[in-house]
JSON list of C-alpha atoms in Angstrom, two decimals:
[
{"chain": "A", "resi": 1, "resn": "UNK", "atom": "CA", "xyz": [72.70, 70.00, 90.96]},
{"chain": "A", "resi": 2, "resn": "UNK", "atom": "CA", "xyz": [70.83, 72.29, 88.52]},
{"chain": "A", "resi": 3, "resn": "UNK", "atom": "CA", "xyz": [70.60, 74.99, 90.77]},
{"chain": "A", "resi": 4, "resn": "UNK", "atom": "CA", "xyz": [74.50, 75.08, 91.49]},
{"chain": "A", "resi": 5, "resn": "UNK", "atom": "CA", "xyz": [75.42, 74.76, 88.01]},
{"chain": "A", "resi": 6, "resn": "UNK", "atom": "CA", "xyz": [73.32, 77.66, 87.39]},
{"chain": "A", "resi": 7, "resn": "UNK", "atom": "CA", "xyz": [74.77, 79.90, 89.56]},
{"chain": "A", "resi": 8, "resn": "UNK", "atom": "CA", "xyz": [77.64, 79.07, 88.22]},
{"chain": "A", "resi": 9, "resn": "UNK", "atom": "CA", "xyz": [76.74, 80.15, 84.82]},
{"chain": "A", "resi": 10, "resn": "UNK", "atom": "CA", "xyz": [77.00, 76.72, 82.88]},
{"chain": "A", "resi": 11, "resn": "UNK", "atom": "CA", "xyz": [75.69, 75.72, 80.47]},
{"chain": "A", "resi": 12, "resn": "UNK", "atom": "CA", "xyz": [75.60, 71.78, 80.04]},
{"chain": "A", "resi": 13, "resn": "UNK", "atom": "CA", "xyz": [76.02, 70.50, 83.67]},
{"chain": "A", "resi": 14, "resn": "UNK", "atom": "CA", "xyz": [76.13, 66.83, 82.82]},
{"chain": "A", "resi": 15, "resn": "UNK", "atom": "CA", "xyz": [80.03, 66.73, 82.45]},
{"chain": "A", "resi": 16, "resn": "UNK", "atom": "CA", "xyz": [80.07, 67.78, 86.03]},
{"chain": "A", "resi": 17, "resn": "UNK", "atom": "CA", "xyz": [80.38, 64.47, 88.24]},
{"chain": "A", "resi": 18, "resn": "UNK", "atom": "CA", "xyz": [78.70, 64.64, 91.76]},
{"chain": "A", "resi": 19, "resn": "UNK", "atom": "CA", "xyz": [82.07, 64.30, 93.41]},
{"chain": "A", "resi": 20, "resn": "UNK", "atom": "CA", "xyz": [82.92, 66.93, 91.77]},
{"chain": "A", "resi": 21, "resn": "UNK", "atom": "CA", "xyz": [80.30, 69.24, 92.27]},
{"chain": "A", "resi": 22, "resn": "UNK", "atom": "CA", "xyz": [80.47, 68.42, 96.35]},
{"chain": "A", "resi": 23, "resn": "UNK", "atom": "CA", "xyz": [84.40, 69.16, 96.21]},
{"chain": "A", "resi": 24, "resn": "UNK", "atom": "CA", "xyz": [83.55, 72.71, 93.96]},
{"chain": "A", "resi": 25, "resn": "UNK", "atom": "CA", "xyz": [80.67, 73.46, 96.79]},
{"chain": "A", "resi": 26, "resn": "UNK", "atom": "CA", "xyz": [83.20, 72.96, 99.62]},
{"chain": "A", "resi": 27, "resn": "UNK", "atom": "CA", "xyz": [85.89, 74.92, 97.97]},
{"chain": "A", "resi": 28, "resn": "UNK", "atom": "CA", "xyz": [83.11, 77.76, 97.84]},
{"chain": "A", "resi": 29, "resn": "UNK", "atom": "CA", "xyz": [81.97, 78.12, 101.30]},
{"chain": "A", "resi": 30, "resn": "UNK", "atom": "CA", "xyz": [85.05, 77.27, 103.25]},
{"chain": "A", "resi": 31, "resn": "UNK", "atom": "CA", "xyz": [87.24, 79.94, 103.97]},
{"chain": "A", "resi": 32, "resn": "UNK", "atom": "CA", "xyz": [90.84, 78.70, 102.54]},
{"chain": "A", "resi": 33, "resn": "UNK", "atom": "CA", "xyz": [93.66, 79.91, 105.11]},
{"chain": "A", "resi": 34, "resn": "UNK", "atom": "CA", "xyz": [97.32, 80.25, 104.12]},
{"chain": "A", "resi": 35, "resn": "UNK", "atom": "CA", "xyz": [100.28, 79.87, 105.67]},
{"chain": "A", "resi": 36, "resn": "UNK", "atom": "CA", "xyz": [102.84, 83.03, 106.19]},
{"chain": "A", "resi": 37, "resn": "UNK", "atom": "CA", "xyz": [106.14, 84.13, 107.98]},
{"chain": "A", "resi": 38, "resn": "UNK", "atom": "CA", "xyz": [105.12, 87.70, 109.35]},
{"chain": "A", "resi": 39, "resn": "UNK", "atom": "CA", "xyz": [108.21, 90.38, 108.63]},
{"chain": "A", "resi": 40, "resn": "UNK", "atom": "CA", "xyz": [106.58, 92.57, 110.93]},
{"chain": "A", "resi": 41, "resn": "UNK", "atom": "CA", "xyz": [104.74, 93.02, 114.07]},
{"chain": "A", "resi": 42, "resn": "UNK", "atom": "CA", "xyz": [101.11, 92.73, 113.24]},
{"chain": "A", "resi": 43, "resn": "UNK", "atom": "CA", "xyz": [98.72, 93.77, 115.49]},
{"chain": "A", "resi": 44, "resn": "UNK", "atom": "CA", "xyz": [96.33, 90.82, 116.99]},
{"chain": "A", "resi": 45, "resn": "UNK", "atom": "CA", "xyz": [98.01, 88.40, 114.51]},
{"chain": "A", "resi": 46, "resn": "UNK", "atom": "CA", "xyz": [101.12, 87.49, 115.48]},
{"chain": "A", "resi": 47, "resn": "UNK", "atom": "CA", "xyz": [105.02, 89.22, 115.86]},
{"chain": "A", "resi": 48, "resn": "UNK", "atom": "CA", "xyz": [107.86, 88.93, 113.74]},
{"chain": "A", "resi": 49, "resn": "UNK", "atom": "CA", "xyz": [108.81, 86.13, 112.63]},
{"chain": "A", "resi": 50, "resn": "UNK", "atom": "CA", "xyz": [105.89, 84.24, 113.90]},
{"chain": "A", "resi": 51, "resn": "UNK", "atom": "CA", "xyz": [104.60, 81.61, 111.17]},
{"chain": "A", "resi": 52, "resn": "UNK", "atom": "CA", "xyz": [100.30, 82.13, 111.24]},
{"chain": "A", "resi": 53, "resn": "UNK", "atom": "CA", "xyz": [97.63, 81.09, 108.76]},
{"chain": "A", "resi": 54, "resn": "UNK", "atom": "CA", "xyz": [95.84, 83.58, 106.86]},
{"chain": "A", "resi": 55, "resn": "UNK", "atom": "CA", "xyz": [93.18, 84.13, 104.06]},
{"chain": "A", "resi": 56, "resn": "UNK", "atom": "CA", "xyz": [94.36, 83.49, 100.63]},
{"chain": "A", "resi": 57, "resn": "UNK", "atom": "CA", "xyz": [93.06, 86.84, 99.96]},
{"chain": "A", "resi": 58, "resn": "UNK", "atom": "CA", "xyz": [94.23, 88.85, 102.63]},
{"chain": "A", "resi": 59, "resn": "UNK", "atom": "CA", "xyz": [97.36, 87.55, 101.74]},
{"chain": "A", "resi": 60, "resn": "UNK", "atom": "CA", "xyz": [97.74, 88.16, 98.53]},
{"chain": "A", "resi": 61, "resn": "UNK", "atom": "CA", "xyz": [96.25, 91.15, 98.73]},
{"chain": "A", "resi": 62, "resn": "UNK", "atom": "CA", "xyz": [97.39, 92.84, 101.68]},
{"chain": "A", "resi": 63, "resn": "UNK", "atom": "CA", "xyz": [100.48, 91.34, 103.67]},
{"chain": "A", "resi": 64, "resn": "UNK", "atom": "CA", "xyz": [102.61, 90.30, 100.41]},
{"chain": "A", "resi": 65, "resn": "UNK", "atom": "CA", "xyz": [102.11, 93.51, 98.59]},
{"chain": "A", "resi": 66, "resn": "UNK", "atom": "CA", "xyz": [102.85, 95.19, 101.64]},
{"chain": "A", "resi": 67, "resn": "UNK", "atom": "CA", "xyz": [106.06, 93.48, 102.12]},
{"chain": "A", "resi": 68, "resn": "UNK", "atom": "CA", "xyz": [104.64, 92.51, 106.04]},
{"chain": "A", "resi": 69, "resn": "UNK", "atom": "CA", "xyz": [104.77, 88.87, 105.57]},
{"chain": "A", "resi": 70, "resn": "UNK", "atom": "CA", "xyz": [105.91, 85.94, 103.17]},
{"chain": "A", "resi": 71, "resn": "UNK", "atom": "CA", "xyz": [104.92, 82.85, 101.67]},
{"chain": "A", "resi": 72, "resn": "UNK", "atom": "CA", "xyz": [105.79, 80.09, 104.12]},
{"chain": "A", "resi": 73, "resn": "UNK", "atom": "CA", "xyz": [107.67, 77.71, 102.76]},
{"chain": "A", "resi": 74, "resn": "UNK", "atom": "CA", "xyz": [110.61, 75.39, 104.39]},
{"chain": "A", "resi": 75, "resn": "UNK", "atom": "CA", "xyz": [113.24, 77.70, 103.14]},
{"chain": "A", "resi": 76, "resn": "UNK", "atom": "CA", "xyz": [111.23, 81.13, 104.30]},
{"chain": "A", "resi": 77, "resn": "UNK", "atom": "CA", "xyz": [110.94, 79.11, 107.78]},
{"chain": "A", "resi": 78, "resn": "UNK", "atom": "CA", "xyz": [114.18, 78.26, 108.35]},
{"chain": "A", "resi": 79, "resn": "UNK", "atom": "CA", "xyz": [115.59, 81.84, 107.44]},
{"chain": "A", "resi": 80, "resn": "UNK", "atom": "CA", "xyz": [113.10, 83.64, 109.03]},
{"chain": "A", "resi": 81, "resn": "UNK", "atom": "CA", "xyz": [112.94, 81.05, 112.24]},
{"chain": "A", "resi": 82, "resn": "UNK", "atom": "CA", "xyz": [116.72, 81.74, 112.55]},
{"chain": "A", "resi": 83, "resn": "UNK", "atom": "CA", "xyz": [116.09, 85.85, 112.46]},
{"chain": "A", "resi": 84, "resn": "UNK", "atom": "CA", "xyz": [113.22, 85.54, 114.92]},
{"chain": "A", "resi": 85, "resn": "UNK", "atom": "CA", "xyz": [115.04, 83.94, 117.34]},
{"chain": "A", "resi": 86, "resn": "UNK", "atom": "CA", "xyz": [117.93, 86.09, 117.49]},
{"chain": "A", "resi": 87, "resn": "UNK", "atom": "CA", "xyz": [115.28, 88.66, 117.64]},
{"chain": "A", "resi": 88, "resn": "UNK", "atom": "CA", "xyz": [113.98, 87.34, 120.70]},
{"chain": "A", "resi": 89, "resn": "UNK", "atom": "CA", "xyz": [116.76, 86.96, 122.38]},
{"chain": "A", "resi": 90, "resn": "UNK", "atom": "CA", "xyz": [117.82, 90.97, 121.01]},
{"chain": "A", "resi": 91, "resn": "UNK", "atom": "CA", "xyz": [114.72, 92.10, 122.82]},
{"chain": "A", "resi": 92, "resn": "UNK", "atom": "CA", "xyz": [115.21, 89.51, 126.58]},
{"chain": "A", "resi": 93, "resn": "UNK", "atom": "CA", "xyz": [119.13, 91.73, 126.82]},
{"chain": "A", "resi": 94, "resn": "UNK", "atom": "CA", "xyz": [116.91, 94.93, 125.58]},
{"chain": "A", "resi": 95, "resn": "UNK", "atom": "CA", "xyz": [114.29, 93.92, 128.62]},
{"chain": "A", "resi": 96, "resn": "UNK", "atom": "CA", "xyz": [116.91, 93.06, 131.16]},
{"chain": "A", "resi": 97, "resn": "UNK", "atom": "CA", "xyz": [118.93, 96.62, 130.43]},
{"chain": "A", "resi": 98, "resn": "UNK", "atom": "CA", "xyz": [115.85, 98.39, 131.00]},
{"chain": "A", "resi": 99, "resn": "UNK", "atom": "CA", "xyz": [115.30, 96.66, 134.54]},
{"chain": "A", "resi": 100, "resn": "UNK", "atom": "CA", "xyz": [118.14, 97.46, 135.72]},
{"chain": "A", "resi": 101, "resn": "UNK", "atom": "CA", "xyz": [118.38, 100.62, 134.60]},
{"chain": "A", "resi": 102, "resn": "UNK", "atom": "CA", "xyz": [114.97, 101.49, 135.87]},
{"chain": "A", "resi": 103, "resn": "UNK", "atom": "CA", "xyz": [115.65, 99.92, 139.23]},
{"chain": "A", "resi": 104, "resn": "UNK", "atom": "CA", "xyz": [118.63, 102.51, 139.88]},
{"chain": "A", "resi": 105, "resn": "UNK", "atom": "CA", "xyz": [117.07, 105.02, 139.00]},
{"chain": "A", "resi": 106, "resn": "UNK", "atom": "CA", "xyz": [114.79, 107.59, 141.62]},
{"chain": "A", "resi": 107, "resn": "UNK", "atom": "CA", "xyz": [112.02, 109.92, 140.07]},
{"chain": "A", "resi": 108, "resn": "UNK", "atom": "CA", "xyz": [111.53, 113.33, 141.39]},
{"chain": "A", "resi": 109, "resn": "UNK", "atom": "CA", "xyz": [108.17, 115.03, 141.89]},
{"chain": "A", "resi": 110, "resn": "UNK", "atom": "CA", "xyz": [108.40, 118.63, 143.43]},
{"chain": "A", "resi": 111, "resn": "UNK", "atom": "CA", "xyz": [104.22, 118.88, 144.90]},
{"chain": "A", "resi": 112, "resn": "UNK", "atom": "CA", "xyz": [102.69, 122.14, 146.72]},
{"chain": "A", "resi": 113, "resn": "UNK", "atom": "CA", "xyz": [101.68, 121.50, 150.00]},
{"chain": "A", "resi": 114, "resn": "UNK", "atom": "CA", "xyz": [97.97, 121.98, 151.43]},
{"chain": "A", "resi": 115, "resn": "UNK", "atom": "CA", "xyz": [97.78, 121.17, 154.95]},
{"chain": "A", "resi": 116, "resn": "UNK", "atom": "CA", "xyz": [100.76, 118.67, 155.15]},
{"chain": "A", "resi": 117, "resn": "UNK", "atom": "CA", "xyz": [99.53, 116.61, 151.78]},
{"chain": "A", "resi": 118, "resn": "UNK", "atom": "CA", "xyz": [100.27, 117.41, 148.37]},
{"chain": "A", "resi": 119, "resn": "UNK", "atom": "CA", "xyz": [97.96, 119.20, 146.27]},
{"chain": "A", "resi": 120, "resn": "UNK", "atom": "CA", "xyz": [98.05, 117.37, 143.31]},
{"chain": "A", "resi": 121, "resn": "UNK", "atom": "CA", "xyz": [98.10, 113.02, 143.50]},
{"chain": "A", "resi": 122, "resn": "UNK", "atom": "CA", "xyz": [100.96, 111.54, 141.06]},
{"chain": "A", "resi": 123, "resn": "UNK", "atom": "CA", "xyz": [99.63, 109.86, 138.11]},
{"chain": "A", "resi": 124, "resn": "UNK", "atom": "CA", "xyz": [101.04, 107.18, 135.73]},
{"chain": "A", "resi": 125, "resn": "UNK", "atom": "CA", "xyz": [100.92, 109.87, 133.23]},
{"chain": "A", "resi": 126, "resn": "UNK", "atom": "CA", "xyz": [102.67, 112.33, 135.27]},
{"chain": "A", "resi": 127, "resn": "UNK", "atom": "CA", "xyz": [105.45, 109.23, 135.98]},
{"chain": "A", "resi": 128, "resn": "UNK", "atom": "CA", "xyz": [105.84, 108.89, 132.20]},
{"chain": "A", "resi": 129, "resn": "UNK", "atom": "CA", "xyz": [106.41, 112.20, 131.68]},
{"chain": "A", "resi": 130, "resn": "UNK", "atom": "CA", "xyz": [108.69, 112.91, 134.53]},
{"chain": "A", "resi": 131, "resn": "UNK", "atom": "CA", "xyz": [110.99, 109.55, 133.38]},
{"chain": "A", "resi": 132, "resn": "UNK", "atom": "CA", "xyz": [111.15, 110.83, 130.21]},
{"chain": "A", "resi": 133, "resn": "UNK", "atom": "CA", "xyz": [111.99, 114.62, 130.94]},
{"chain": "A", "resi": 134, "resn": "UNK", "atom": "CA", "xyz": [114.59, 113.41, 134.05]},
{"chain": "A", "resi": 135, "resn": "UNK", "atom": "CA", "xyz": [116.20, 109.80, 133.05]},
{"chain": "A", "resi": 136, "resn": "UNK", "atom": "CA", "xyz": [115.48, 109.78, 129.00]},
{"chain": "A", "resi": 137, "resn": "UNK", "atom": "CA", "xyz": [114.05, 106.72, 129.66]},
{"chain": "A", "resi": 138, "resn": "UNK", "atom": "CA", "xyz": [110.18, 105.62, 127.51]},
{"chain": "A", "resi": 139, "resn": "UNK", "atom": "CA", "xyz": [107.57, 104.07, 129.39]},
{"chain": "A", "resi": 140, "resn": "UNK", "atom": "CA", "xyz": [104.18, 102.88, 128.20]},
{"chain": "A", "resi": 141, "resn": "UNK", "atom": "CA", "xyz": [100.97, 103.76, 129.77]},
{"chain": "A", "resi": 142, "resn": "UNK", "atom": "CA", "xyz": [100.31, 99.71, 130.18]},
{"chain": "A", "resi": 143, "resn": "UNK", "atom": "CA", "xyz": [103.60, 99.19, 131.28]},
{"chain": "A", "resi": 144, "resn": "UNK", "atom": "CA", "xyz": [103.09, 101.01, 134.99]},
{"chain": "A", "resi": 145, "resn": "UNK", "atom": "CA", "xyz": [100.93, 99.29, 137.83]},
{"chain": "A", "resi": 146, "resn": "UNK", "atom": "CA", "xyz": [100.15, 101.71, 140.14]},
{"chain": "A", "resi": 147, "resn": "UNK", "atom": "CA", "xyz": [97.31, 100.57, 142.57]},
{"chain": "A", "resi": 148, "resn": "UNK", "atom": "CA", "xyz": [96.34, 103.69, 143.11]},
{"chain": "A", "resi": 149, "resn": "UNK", "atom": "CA", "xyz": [97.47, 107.58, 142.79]},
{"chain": "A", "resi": 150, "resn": "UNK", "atom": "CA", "xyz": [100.53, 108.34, 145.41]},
{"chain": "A", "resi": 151, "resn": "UNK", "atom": "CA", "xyz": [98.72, 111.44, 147.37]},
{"chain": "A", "resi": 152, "resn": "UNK", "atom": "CA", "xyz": [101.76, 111.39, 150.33]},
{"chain": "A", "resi": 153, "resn": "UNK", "atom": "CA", "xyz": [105.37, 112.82, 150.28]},
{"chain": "A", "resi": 154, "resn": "UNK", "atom": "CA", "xyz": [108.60, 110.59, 150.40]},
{"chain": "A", "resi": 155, "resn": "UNK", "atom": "CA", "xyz": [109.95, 107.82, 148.51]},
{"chain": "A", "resi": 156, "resn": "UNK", "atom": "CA", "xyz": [107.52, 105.17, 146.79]},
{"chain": "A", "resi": 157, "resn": "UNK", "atom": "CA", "xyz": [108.19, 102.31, 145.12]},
{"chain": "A", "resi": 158, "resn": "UNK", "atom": "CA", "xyz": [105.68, 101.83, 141.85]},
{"chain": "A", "resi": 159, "resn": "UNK", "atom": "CA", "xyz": [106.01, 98.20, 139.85]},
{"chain": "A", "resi": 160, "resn": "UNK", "atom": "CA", "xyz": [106.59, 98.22, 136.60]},
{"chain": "A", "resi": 161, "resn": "UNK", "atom": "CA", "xyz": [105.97, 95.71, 134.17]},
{"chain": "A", "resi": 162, "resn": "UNK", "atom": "CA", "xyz": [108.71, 95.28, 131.11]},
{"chain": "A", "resi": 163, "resn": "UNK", "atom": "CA", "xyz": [108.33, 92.02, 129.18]},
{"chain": "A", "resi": 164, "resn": "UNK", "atom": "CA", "xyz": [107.30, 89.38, 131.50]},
{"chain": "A", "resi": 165, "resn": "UNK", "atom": "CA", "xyz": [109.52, 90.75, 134.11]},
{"chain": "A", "resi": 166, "resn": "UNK", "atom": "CA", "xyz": [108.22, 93.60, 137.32]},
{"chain": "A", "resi": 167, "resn": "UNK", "atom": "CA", "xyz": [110.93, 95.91, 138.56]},
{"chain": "A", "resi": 168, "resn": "UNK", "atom": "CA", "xyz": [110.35, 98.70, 141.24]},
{"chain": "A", "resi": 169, "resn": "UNK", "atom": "CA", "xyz": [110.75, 102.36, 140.19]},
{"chain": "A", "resi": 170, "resn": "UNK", "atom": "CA", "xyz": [111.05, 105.18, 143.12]},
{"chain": "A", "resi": 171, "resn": "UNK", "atom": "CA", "xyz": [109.04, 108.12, 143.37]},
{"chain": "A", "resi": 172, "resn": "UNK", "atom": "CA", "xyz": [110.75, 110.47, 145.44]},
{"chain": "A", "resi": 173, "resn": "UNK", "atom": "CA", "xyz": [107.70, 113.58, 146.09]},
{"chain": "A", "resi": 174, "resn": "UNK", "atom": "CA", "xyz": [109.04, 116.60, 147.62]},
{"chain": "A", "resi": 175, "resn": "UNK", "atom": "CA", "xyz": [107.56, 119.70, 148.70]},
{"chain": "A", "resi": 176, "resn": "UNK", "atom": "CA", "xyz": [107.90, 123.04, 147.00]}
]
């Protein structure tokens, strides 16, 4: 009890009951978490909307400051719950346009030939680039699934992943 007290800087310790001294001692060396409504997408945490605990501290002094989360109380929950929801179902209709978008449309690789194969394999890279340049259309790196590089002319079929969903996208490769 002396010992605590002491690193605690006081003086006369006797007013301090044990009870006390065991509920100041757990307060100390537990971390105390704290309840928030993200605003944002945080990376590893949670997404918007999402209600996750939280140090006191990093709360305070990084998500509310920041404007990236809010105290979560019944009010914030309810607003927020209502906002994240329609959000959710925003970004299913977002998903589904995408799929069928991307399963219309047919990518076109133009390869030099070297003795009836093409020179250079297709890479997810090379897809991302080629959507972008030919259909507008923004595809992650994670997104594509390609088993392995396409290294033969014609139409291929590569699975793509958007939400929880796969669609197909063709490759069409064509020689030069």
């Amino acid at each position: 009890k002396k010992m605590f007290c002491r690193q605690l800087k006081f003086s006369n310790f006797s007013f301090i009951s044990q009870n006390k001294l065991l509920q100041i001692q757990q307060i100390r060396f537990t971390k105390i978490k704290t309840q928030v409504v993200l605003l944002q997408d945080l990376a590893k945490r949670g997404i918007k909307g999402e209600v996750i605990d939280v140090a006191k501290g990093y709360a305070r002094n990084y998500l509310l400051p920041k404007q990236i989360a809010v105290q979560a109380t019944q009010q914030n929950k309810k607003i927020y719950q209502i906002q994240f929801d329609f959000a959710i179902r925003e970004k299913m209709r977002e998903q589904e346009k995408a799929k069928k978008r991307l399963s219309k449309i047919t990518v076109m690789f133009k390869r030099h030939s070297k003795n009836g194969e093409p020179c250079a394999p297709v890479r997810p890279k090379d897809i991302i680039e080629k959507t972008i340049k030919q259909h507008g259309v923004i595809l992650e790196l994670d997104q594509i699934k390609m088993p392995s590089l396409i290294q033969k002319y014609g139409i291929h079929e590569v699975p793509i992943v958007i939400g929880d969903t796969m669609c197909q996208l063709k490759i069409e490769i064509v020689t030069r």
